[in-house]
Amino acid sequence: MANIKEIAKTAGVSVATVSRVLNNHPYVKDDKRRAVLETIERLNYSRNINAVHLLKGRTQIIGIVLPMINHTYFGVMMEGIAEEALKSGYQLMVSQTGYQPEEEQRMLDMLRNKQIDGVIICSRSLTLDHIEAYGQYGPIVLCEDTRDRPLSSVFLNHYLCFQEGIRYLWNKGYKSIGYSIGRLEGPSSSRRYEAYCDIHKEFGIPVNPQWIYDQCMDIEDGVLLVRRMLEQHERPSALVVTCDQVAAGILVEAGRQGIRVPQDLAFISFDNLPIAEVLDITTMDNGIYTMGASALQIADELISGRSSGPLTKEISFKLIERSTA
């Protein structure tokens, strides 16, 4: 296989000129660039990409840790990450972890071994203490609030966002409010539960743990939630639903069961996905796409050395009023 010196000799240019062409340097005369490219094609030259990475000290690869790819929330977030990566010239290595700590660990090990330049963690099961120890090996950006840690993050204030949803329902006249959640043990879920308890204390009413519906991730879970509610002796008059997919299932099953929305059951959802607009679901736009794009931007800032960490960005949210509340 030809090397750079052989290409330079055959093309009648310097080794430096060949290097500039290979690295897309703008200051190369057209005739010399053409001669180099034609020689590369004729000699079937292939760059040793590992050597290039070693020379530059960078791979141009960012690892993405997310629990599932087929959930719309993470799909939209990945869309934001991927679009920004395309602009910035990064390749993505995606690890679908299913919240398995050992799978998350694999990506951190790759960062330590310099196989990737940085990591974006969309959602996690590993502790922050554990993740923080790997910050010495390269940039790590989390999609949650880590401002009290030496870790970069892009985040939504789940506490305030959740409280706004509950307060909106309360002001509409609904005094018995429950909520659905994907998983109770996550950091964002903890902030939502805190918001739920605090606002009930403010309103002077007790929290009913039977009105907190766990493991609600998709449309089918929304259907099952309604069926579960119908089996309860006392059930809420309104719900805060932390996913538009679940809200869609609730709306469909409520219609099947003769439950009027919002008269018998009102609800507000989160994410403002296309399905919420199609089904006219009241929802909270929490900037999922922007969160993904911002995470990649922060990672790029740190990898390129234009900024030193930690960097943080808070994503804004906005209520979209429709017909379910």
mmCIF file of C-alpha atoms in Angstrom:
data_model
loop_
_atom_site.group_PDB
_atom_site.id
_atom_site.type_symbol
_atom_site.label_atom_id
_atom_site.label_comp_id
_atom_site.label_asym_id
_atom_site.label_seq_id
_atom_site.Cartn_x
_atom_site.Cartn_y
_atom_site.Cartn_z
ATOM 1 C CA MET A 1 0.000 0.000 0.000
ATOM 2 C CA ALA A 2 1.284 3.456 -0.913
ATOM 3 C CA ASN A 3 2.385 5.915 1.757
ATOM 4 C CA ILE A 4 2.454 9.716 1.810
ATOM 5 C CA LYS A 5 6.042 9.923 0.573
ATOM 6 C CA GLU A 6 5.249 7.774 -2.474
ATOM 7 C CA ILE A 7 2.183 9.892 -3.244
ATOM 8 C CA ALA A 8 4.239 13.086 -3.019
ATOM 9 C CA LYS A 9 6.931 11.683 -5.337
ATOM 10 C CA THR A 10 4.431 10.403 -7.917
ATOM 11 C CA ALA A 11 2.364 13.606 -7.864
ATOM 12 C CA GLY A 12 5.469 15.818 -8.013
ATOM 13 C CA VAL A 13 4.629 17.746 -4.845
ATOM 14 C CA SER A 14 5.979 17.965 -1.308
ATOM 15 C CA VAL A 15 4.927 15.704 1.549
ATOM 16 C CA ALA A 16 3.535 18.794 3.275
ATOM 17 C CA THR A 17 1.252 19.441 0.288
ATOM 18 C CA VAL A 18 -0.062 15.879 0.408
ATOM 19 C CA SER A 19 -0.734 16.278 4.134
ATOM 20 C CA ARG A 20 -2.639 19.522 3.537
ATOM 21 C CA VAL A 21 -4.794 17.863 0.872
ATOM 22 C CA LEU A 22 -5.547 14.901 3.142
ATOM 23 C CA ASN A 23 -6.614 17.275 5.906
ATOM 24 C CA ASN A 24 -8.724 19.465 3.572
ATOM 25 C CA HIS A 25 -6.480 22.473 4.098
ATOM 26 C CA PRO A 26 -7.857 25.387 2.034
ATOM 27 C CA TYR A 27 -4.500 26.840 0.941
ATOM 28 C CA VAL A 28 -3.497 24.387 -1.786
ATOM 29 C CA LYS A 29 -3.383 25.328 -5.479
ATOM 30 C CA ASP A 30 -6.062 23.625 -7.557
ATOM 31 C CA ASP A 31 -3.599 21.918 -9.916
ATOM 32 C CA LYS A 32 -1.590 20.453 -7.028
ATOM 33 C CA ARG A 33 -4.711 19.338 -5.168
ATOM 34 C CA ARG A 34 -5.970 17.650 -8.329
ATOM 35 C CA ALA A 35 -2.620 15.919 -8.882
ATOM 36 C CA VAL A 36 -2.580 14.600 -5.312
ATOM 37 C CA LEU A 37 -6.172 13.345 -5.468
ATOM 38 C CA GLU A 38 -5.600 11.616 -8.799
ATOM 39 C CA THR A 39 -2.459 9.948 -7.443
ATOM 40 C CA ILE A 40 -4.281 8.822 -4.291
ATOM 41 C CA GLU A 41 -6.949 7.189 -6.423
ATOM 42 C CA ARG A 42 -4.420 5.577 -8.775
ATOM 43 C CA LEU A 43 -2.293 4.181 -5.935
ATOM 44 C CA ASN A 44 -5.357 3.113 -3.929
ATOM 45 C CA TYR A 45 -4.115 4.970 -0.843
ATOM 46 C CA SER A 46 -5.964 4.448 2.441
ATOM 47 C CA ARG A 47 -5.189 6.489 5.547
ATOM 48 C CA ASN A 48 -4.333 4.711 8.760
ATOM 49 C CA ILE A 49 -7.123 6.281 10.780
ATOM 50 C CA ASN A 50 -5.736 4.956 14.059
ATOM 51 C CA ALA A 51 -2.460 6.716 13.362
ATOM 52 C CA VAL A 52 -4.332 9.915 12.544
ATOM 53 C CA HIS A 53 -6.228 9.689 15.831
ATOM 54 C CA LEU A 54 -3.000 9.058 17.712
ATOM 55 C CA LEU A 55 -1.361 12.041 16.062
ATOM 56 C CA LYS A 56 -4.261 14.394 16.739
ATOM 57 C CA GLY A 57 -5.086 13.002 20.175
ATOM 58 C CA ARG A 58 -8.763 12.866 19.181
ATOM 59 C CA THR A 59 -11.084 10.339 17.554
ATOM 60 C CA GLN A 60 -13.943 12.695 16.575
ATOM 61 C CA ILE A 61 -16.282 10.149 18.195
ATOM 62 C CA ILE A 62 -18.679 10.918 21.046
ATOM 63 C CA GLY A 63 -20.321 8.133 23.021
ATOM 64 C CA ILE A 64 -24.035 8.346 23.776
ATOM 65 C CA VAL A 65 -25.524 6.504 26.755
ATOM 66 C CA LEU A 66 -29.306 6.107 26.687
ATOM 67 C CA PRO A 67 -31.605 3.426 28.098
ATOM 68 C CA MET A 68 -33.675 2.783 24.970
ATOM 69 C CA ILE A 69 -33.721 3.917 21.367
ATOM 70 C CA ASN A 70 -37.340 3.054 20.543
ATOM 71 C CA HIS A 71 -38.877 5.513 23.018
ATOM 72 C CA THR A 72 -39.977 8.773 21.429
ATOM 73 C CA TYR A 73 -38.473 10.926 24.183
ATOM 74 C CA PHE A 74 -34.987 9.576 23.606
ATOM 75 C CA GLY A 75 -35.563 9.464 19.864
ATOM 76 C CA VAL A 76 -36.175 13.217 19.777
ATOM 77 C CA MET A 77 -33.187 13.829 22.041
ATOM 78 C CA MET A 78 -31.014 11.720 19.729
ATOM 79 C CA GLU A 79 -32.272 13.713 16.770
ATOM 80 C CA GLY A 80 -30.957 16.893 18.404
ATOM 81 C CA ILE A 81 -27.630 15.247 19.239
ATOM 82 C CA ALA A 82 -27.215 13.780 15.742
ATOM 83 C CA GLU A 83 -28.071 17.006 13.927
ATOM 84 C CA GLU A 84 -25.504 18.945 15.950
ATOM 85 C CA ALA A 85 -22.910 16.183 15.549
ATOM 86 C CA LEU A 86 -23.310 16.420 11.777
ATOM 87 C CA LYS A 87 -22.623 20.159 11.906
ATOM 88 C CA SER A 88 -19.600 19.710 14.149
ATOM 89 C CA GLY A 89 -18.021 16.752 12.343
ATOM 90 C CA TYR A 90 -18.457 14.100 15.034
ATOM 91 C CA GLN A 91 -19.382 10.458 14.698
ATOM 92 C CA LEU A 92 -21.662 8.971 17.356
ATOM 93 C CA MET A 93 -21.293 5.666 19.162
ATOM 94 C CA VAL A 94 -24.634 4.817 20.778
ATOM 95 C CA SER A 95 -25.026 2.405 23.691
ATOM 96 C CA GLN A 96 -28.593 1.283 24.438
ATOM 97 C CA THR A 97 -28.187 0.247 28.064
ATOM 98 C CA GLY A 98 -31.635 -0.721 29.322
ATOM 99 C CA TYR A 99 -30.489 0.941 32.571
ATOM 100 C CA GLN A 100 -27.939 -1.853 33.070
ATOM 101 C CA PRO A 101 -24.975 -0.375 35.002
ATOM 102 C CA GLU A 102 -22.458 -2.644 33.292
ATOM 103 C CA GLU A 103 -23.524 -1.325 29.873
ATOM 104 C CA GLU A 104 -23.115 2.272 31.022
ATOM 105 C CA GLN A 105 -19.716 1.313 32.410
ATOM 106 C CA ARG A 106 -18.556 0.103 28.993
ATOM 107 C CA MET A 107 -18.835 3.613 27.593
ATOM 108 C CA LEU A 108 -16.957 5.130 30.529
ATOM 109 C CA ASP A 109 -14.202 2.555 30.006
ATOM 110 C CA MET A 110 -13.985 3.581 26.350
ATOM 111 C CA LEU A 111 -13.508 7.196 27.454
ATOM 112 C CA ARG A 112 -10.759 6.156 29.852
ATOM 113 C CA ASN A 113 -9.064 4.152 27.083
ATOM 114 C CA LYS A 114 -9.208 7.132 24.685
ATOM 115 C CA GLN A 115 -11.415 5.264 22.219
ATOM 116 C CA ILE A 116 -13.876 8.168 22.250
ATOM 117 C CA ASP A 117 -13.461 11.888 22.929
ATOM 118 C CA GLY A 118 -16.406 12.382 25.280
ATOM 119 C CA VAL A 119 -19.647 10.945 26.620
ATOM 120 C CA ILE A 120 -23.222 12.242 26.704
ATOM 121 C CA ILE A 121 -25.394 10.463 29.278
ATOM 122 C CA CYS A 122 -29.071 10.918 28.439
ATOM 123 C CA SER A 123 -30.304 8.895 31.418
ATOM 124 C CA ARG A 124 -28.456 6.677 33.864
ATOM 125 C CA SER A 125 -28.451 4.098 36.616
ATOM 126 C CA LEU A 126 -24.839 4.566 37.766
ATOM 127 C CA THR A 127 -24.311 6.975 40.652
ATOM 128 C CA LEU A 128 -22.961 10.462 40.090
ATOM 129 C CA ASP A 129 -20.070 9.662 42.425
ATOM 130 C CA HIS A 130 -19.064 6.802 40.137
ATOM 131 C CA ILE A 131 -19.439 8.848 36.933
ATOM 132 C CA GLU A 132 -17.583 11.808 38.416
ATOM 133 C CA ALA A 133 -14.441 9.686 38.881
ATOM 134 C CA TYR A 134 -14.198 9.316 35.081
ATOM 135 C CA GLY A 135 -14.243 13.068 34.438
ATOM 136 C CA GLN A 136 -10.449 13.083 34.491
ATOM 137 C CA TYR A 137 -10.393 11.064 31.261
ATOM 138 C CA GLY A 138 -12.488 13.403 29.127
ATOM 139 C CA PRO A 139 -15.684 15.455 28.935
ATOM 140 C CA ILE A 140 -18.866 13.902 30.320
ATOM 141 C CA VAL A 141 -22.175 15.719 29.765
ATOM 142 C CA LEU A 142 -25.303 14.628 31.624
ATOM 143 C CA CYS A 143 -28.892 15.471 30.695
ATOM 144 C CA GLU A 144 -29.835 16.322 34.272
ATOM 145 C CA ASP A 145 -29.034 19.023 36.800
ATOM 146 C CA THR A 146 -25.514 18.460 38.152
ATOM 147 C CA ARG A 147 -24.662 22.021 39.126
ATOM 148 C CA ASP A 148 -23.532 20.876 42.579
ATOM 149 C CA ARG A 149 -20.956 18.576 40.936
ATOM 150 C CA PRO A 150 -17.856 19.099 38.777
ATOM 151 C CA LEU A 151 -19.785 17.664 35.832
ATOM 152 C CA SER A 152 -21.191 19.394 32.769
ATOM 153 C CA SER A 153 -24.914 19.192 32.174
ATOM 154 C CA VAL A 154 -27.904 20.355 30.193
ATOM 155 C CA PHE A 155 -31.130 20.095 32.125
ATOM 156 C CA LEU A 156 -34.772 20.903 32.619
ATOM 157 C CA ASN A 157 -35.895 22.103 36.041
ATOM 158 C CA HIS A 158 -38.250 19.175 36.621
ATOM 159 C CA TYR A 159 -39.320 20.531 39.993
ATOM 160 C CA LEU A 160 -40.636 23.828 38.636
ATOM 161 C CA CYS A 161 -41.986 22.294 35.431
ATOM 162 C CA PHE A 162 -43.919 19.619 37.331
ATOM 163 C CA GLN A 163 -45.283 22.114 39.827
ATOM 164 C CA GLU A 164 -46.506 24.347 37.024
ATOM 165 C CA GLY A 165 -48.441 21.408 35.574
ATOM 166 C CA ILE A 166 -50.038 20.574 38.935
ATOM 167 C CA ARG A 167 -50.836 24.213 39.673
ATOM 168 C CA TYR A 168 -52.440 24.570 36.240
ATOM 169 C CA LEU A 169 -54.810 21.683 36.989
ATOM 170 C CA TRP A 170 -55.524 23.003 40.504
ATOM 171 C CA ASN A 171 -56.437 26.434 39.147
ATOM 172 C CA LYS A 172 -58.774 24.716 36.687
ATOM 173 C CA GLY A 173 -60.694 23.356 39.689
ATOM 174 C CA TYR A 174 -59.265 19.830 39.955
ATOM 175 C CA LYS A 175 -58.416 19.141 43.598
ATOM 176 C CA SER A 176 -57.540 15.437 43.513
ATOM 177 C CA ILE A 177 -54.476 15.096 41.313
ATOM 178 C CA GLY A 178 -52.330 12.047 40.634
ATOM 179 C CA TYR A 179 -49.435 11.475 38.289
ATOM 180 C CA SER A 180 -47.737 8.827 36.200
ATOM 181 C CA ILE A 181 -43.993 8.255 36.007
ATOM 182 C CA GLY A 182 -41.618 6.092 34.007
ATOM 183 C CA ARG A 183 -39.490 4.962 36.929
ATOM 184 C CA LEU A 184 -39.616 6.111 40.532
ATOM 185 C CA GLU A 185 -35.901 5.756 41.255
ATOM 186 C CA GLY A 186 -34.484 8.173 38.637
ATOM 187 C CA PRO A 187 -33.048 11.597 39.570
ATOM 188 C CA SER A 188 -35.667 13.478 37.527
ATOM 189 C CA SER A 189 -38.411 11.346 39.062
ATOM 190 C CA SER A 190 -37.177 12.243 42.540
ATOM 191 C CA ARG A 191 -37.505 15.944 41.749
ATOM 192 C CA ARG A 192 -41.027 15.405 40.428
ATOM 193 C CA TYR A 193 -42.049 13.516 43.552
ATOM 194 C CA GLU A 194 -40.582 16.306 45.684
ATOM 195 C CA ALA A 195 -42.569 18.863 43.687
ATOM 196 C CA TYR A 196 -45.734 16.783 44.065
ATOM 197 C CA CYS A 197 -45.360 16.499 47.834
ATOM 198 C CA ASP A 198 -44.425 20.150 48.327
ATOM 199 C CA ILE A 199 -47.379 21.505 46.389
ATOM 200 C CA HIS A 200 -49.788 19.196 48.236
ATOM 201 C CA LYS A 201 -48.380 20.574 51.462
ATOM 202 C CA GLU A 202 -48.933 24.087 50.113
ATOM 203 C CA PHE A 203 -52.541 23.234 49.246
ATOM 204 C CA GLY A 204 -53.031 21.596 52.643
ATOM 205 C CA ILE A 205 -54.068 18.163 51.333
ATOM 206 C CA PRO A 206 -52.443 14.758 51.941
ATOM 207 C CA VAL A 207 -50.575 12.827 49.268
ATOM 208 C CA ASN A 208 -52.348 9.660 48.181
ATOM 209 C CA PRO A 209 -49.621 7.132 47.195
ATOM 210 C CA GLN A 210 -52.244 5.096 45.296
ATOM 211 C CA TRP A 211 -52.444 7.934 42.775
ATOM 212 C CA ILE A 212 -48.788 7.670 41.785
ATOM 213 C CA TYR A 213 -48.642 5.320 38.792
ATOM 214 C CA ASP A 214 -45.187 3.859 38.158
ATOM 215 C CA GLN A 215 -43.679 2.147 35.086
ATOM 216 C CA CYS A 216 -45.643 4.204 32.548
ATOM 217 C CA MET A 217 -43.563 4.574 29.385
ATOM 218 C CA ASP A 218 -45.742 4.106 26.288
ATOM 219 C CA ILE A 219 -49.283 4.026 24.864
ATOM 220 C CA GLU A 220 -50.074 0.571 26.256
ATOM 221 C CA ASP A 221 -49.111 1.735 29.743
ATOM 222 C CA GLY A 222 -51.609 4.592 29.424
ATOM 223 C CA VAL A 223 -54.326 2.082 28.591
ATOM 224 C CA LEU A 224 -53.418 -0.032 31.627
ATOM 225 C CA LEU A 225 -53.329 3.052 33.844
ATOM 226 C CA VAL A 226 -56.971 3.853 33.060
ATOM 227 C CA ARG A 227 -58.007 0.259 33.750
ATOM 228 C CA ARG A 228 -56.141 0.360 37.047
ATOM 229 C CA MET A 229 -57.853 3.617 37.994
ATOM 230 C CA LEU A 230 -61.258 2.101 37.345
ATOM 231 C CA GLU A 231 -60.477 -0.630 39.879
ATOM 232 C CA GLN A 232 -59.724 1.916 42.606
ATOM 233 C CA HIS A 233 -62.372 2.868 45.152
ATOM 234 C CA GLU A 234 -61.127 6.459 45.089
ATOM 235 C CA ARG A 235 -59.465 7.833 42.020
ATOM 236 C CA PRO A 236 -58.061 11.231 40.995
ATOM 237 C CA SER A 237 -59.996 13.700 38.910
ATOM 238 C CA ALA A 238 -56.839 14.830 37.110
ATOM 239 C CA LEU A 239 -53.391 13.524 36.224
ATOM 240 C CA VAL A 240 -49.988 14.915 35.403
ATOM 241 C CA VAL A 241 -48.595 12.479 32.828
ATOM 242 C CA THR A 242 -44.858 12.563 32.240
ATOM 243 C CA CYS A 243 -44.980 11.342 28.629
ATOM 244 C CA ASP A 244 -47.218 12.198 25.645
ATOM 245 C CA GLN A 245 -47.230 8.541 24.580
ATOM 246 C CA VAL A 246 -48.793 7.521 27.893
ATOM 247 C CA ALA A 247 -51.254 10.416 27.628
ATOM 248 C CA ALA A 248 -52.352 9.143 24.204
ATOM 249 C CA GLY A 249 -53.112 5.734 25.700
ATOM 250 C CA ILE A 250 -55.072 7.357 28.529
ATOM 251 C CA LEU A 251 -57.133 9.387 26.069
ATOM 252 C CA VAL A 252 -57.957 6.380 23.885
ATOM 253 C CA GLU A 253 -58.883 4.086 26.770
ATOM 254 C CA ALA A 254 -60.885 6.803 28.526
ATOM 255 C CA GLY A 255 -63.028 7.041 25.391
ATOM 256 C CA ARG A 256 -63.546 3.291 25.333
ATOM 257 C CA GLN A 257 -64.578 3.273 28.989
ATOM 258 C CA GLY A 258 -67.017 6.173 28.652
ATOM 259 C CA ILE A 259 -64.851 8.537 30.695
ATOM 260 C CA ARG A 260 -65.286 12.095 29.516
ATOM 261 C CA VAL A 261 -62.124 14.169 29.062
ATOM 262 C CA PRO A 262 -61.687 16.626 30.689
ATOM 263 C CA GLN A 263 -65.022 16.564 32.587
ATOM 264 C CA ASP A 264 -64.466 13.204 34.329
ATOM 265 C CA LEU A 265 -60.704 13.020 33.972
ATOM 266 C CA ALA A 266 -58.414 15.891 33.035
ATOM 267 C CA PHE A 267 -54.726 15.539 32.321
ATOM 268 C CA ILE A 268 -51.676 17.467 31.263
ATOM 269 C CA SER A 269 -48.718 15.730 29.660
ATOM 270 C CA PHE A 270 -45.073 16.423 28.894
ATOM 271 C CA ASP A 271 -42.783 16.531 25.817
ATOM 272 C CA ASN A 272 -45.059 18.193 23.181
ATOM 273 C CA LEU A 273 -44.502 15.397 20.685
ATOM 274 C CA PRO A 274 -46.441 15.284 17.367
ATOM 275 C CA ILE A 275 -48.942 12.793 18.851
ATOM 276 C CA ALA A 276 -49.964 15.406 21.422
ATOM 277 C CA GLU A 277 -50.793 17.902 18.694
ATOM 278 C CA VAL A 278 -52.688 15.315 16.630
ATOM 279 C CA LEU A 279 -54.800 14.207 19.628
ATOM 280 C CA ASP A 280 -55.158 17.751 21.022
ATOM 281 C CA ILE A 281 -53.501 16.859 24.346
ATOM 282 C CA THR A 282 -52.586 19.636 26.768
ATOM 283 C CA THR A 283 -48.842 19.281 27.247
ATOM 284 C CA MET A 284 -45.645 20.906 28.407
ATOM 285 C CA ASP A 285 -43.014 21.622 25.788
ATOM 286 C CA ASN A 286 -39.814 20.778 27.651
ATOM 287 C CA GLY A 287 -37.305 21.231 24.830
ATOM 288 C CA ILE A 288 -36.146 17.638 24.311
ATOM 289 C CA TYR A 289 -34.564 18.340 20.907
ATOM 290 C CA THR A 290 -32.819 21.437 22.269
ATOM 291 C CA MET A 291 -31.523 19.410 25.202
ATOM 292 C CA GLY A 292 -29.875 16.910 22.863
ATOM 293 C CA ALA A 293 -28.395 19.585 20.604
ATOM 294 C CA SER A 294 -27.112 21.564 23.592
ATOM 295 C CA ALA A 295 -25.484 18.466 25.098
ATOM 296 C CA LEU A 296 -23.488 17.925 21.910
ATOM 297 C CA GLN A 297 -22.539 21.612 21.767
ATOM 298 C CA ILE A 298 -21.230 21.493 25.326
ATOM 299 C CA ALA A 299 -19.275 18.309 24.597
ATOM 300 C CA ASP A 300 -17.725 19.957 21.528
ATOM 301 C CA GLU A 301 -16.787 23.067 23.524
ATOM 302 C CA LEU A 302 -14.918 20.906 26.029
ATOM 303 C CA ILE A 303 -13.327 18.484 23.561
ATOM 304 C CA SER A 304 -12.031 21.299 21.344
ATOM 305 C CA GLY A 305 -10.629 23.166 24.333
ATOM 306 C CA ARG A 306 -12.619 26.319 23.564
ATOM 307 C CA SER A 307 -14.030 26.090 27.088
ATOM 308 C CA SER A 308 -13.001 24.415 30.299
ATOM 309 C CA GLY A 309 -15.595 22.608 32.377
ATOM 310 C CA PRO A 310 -17.914 22.231 33.909
ATOM 311 C CA LEU A 311 -20.486 23.878 31.620
ATOM 312 C CA THR A 312 -24.231 23.914 32.273
ATOM 313 C CA LYS A 313 -27.327 24.997 30.383
ATOM 314 C CA GLU A 314 -30.913 25.096 31.630
ATOM 315 C CA ILE A 315 -33.650 24.342 29.095
ATOM 316 C CA SER A 316 -36.840 26.406 29.252
ATOM 317 C CA PHE A 317 -40.340 24.926 29.246
ATOM 318 C CA LYS A 318 -43.713 26.189 28.021
ATOM 319 C CA LEU A 319 -47.303 25.067 28.589
ATOM 320 C CA ILE A 320 -49.246 24.225 25.422
ATOM 321 C CA GLU A 321 -52.953 24.505 26.234
ATOM 322 C CA ARG A 322 -55.239 22.121 24.386
ATOM 323 C CA SER A 323 -58.418 20.176 25.198
ATOM 324 C CA THR A 324 -57.530 17.572 27.860
ATOM 325 C CA ALA A 325 -57.400 19.997 30.785
#
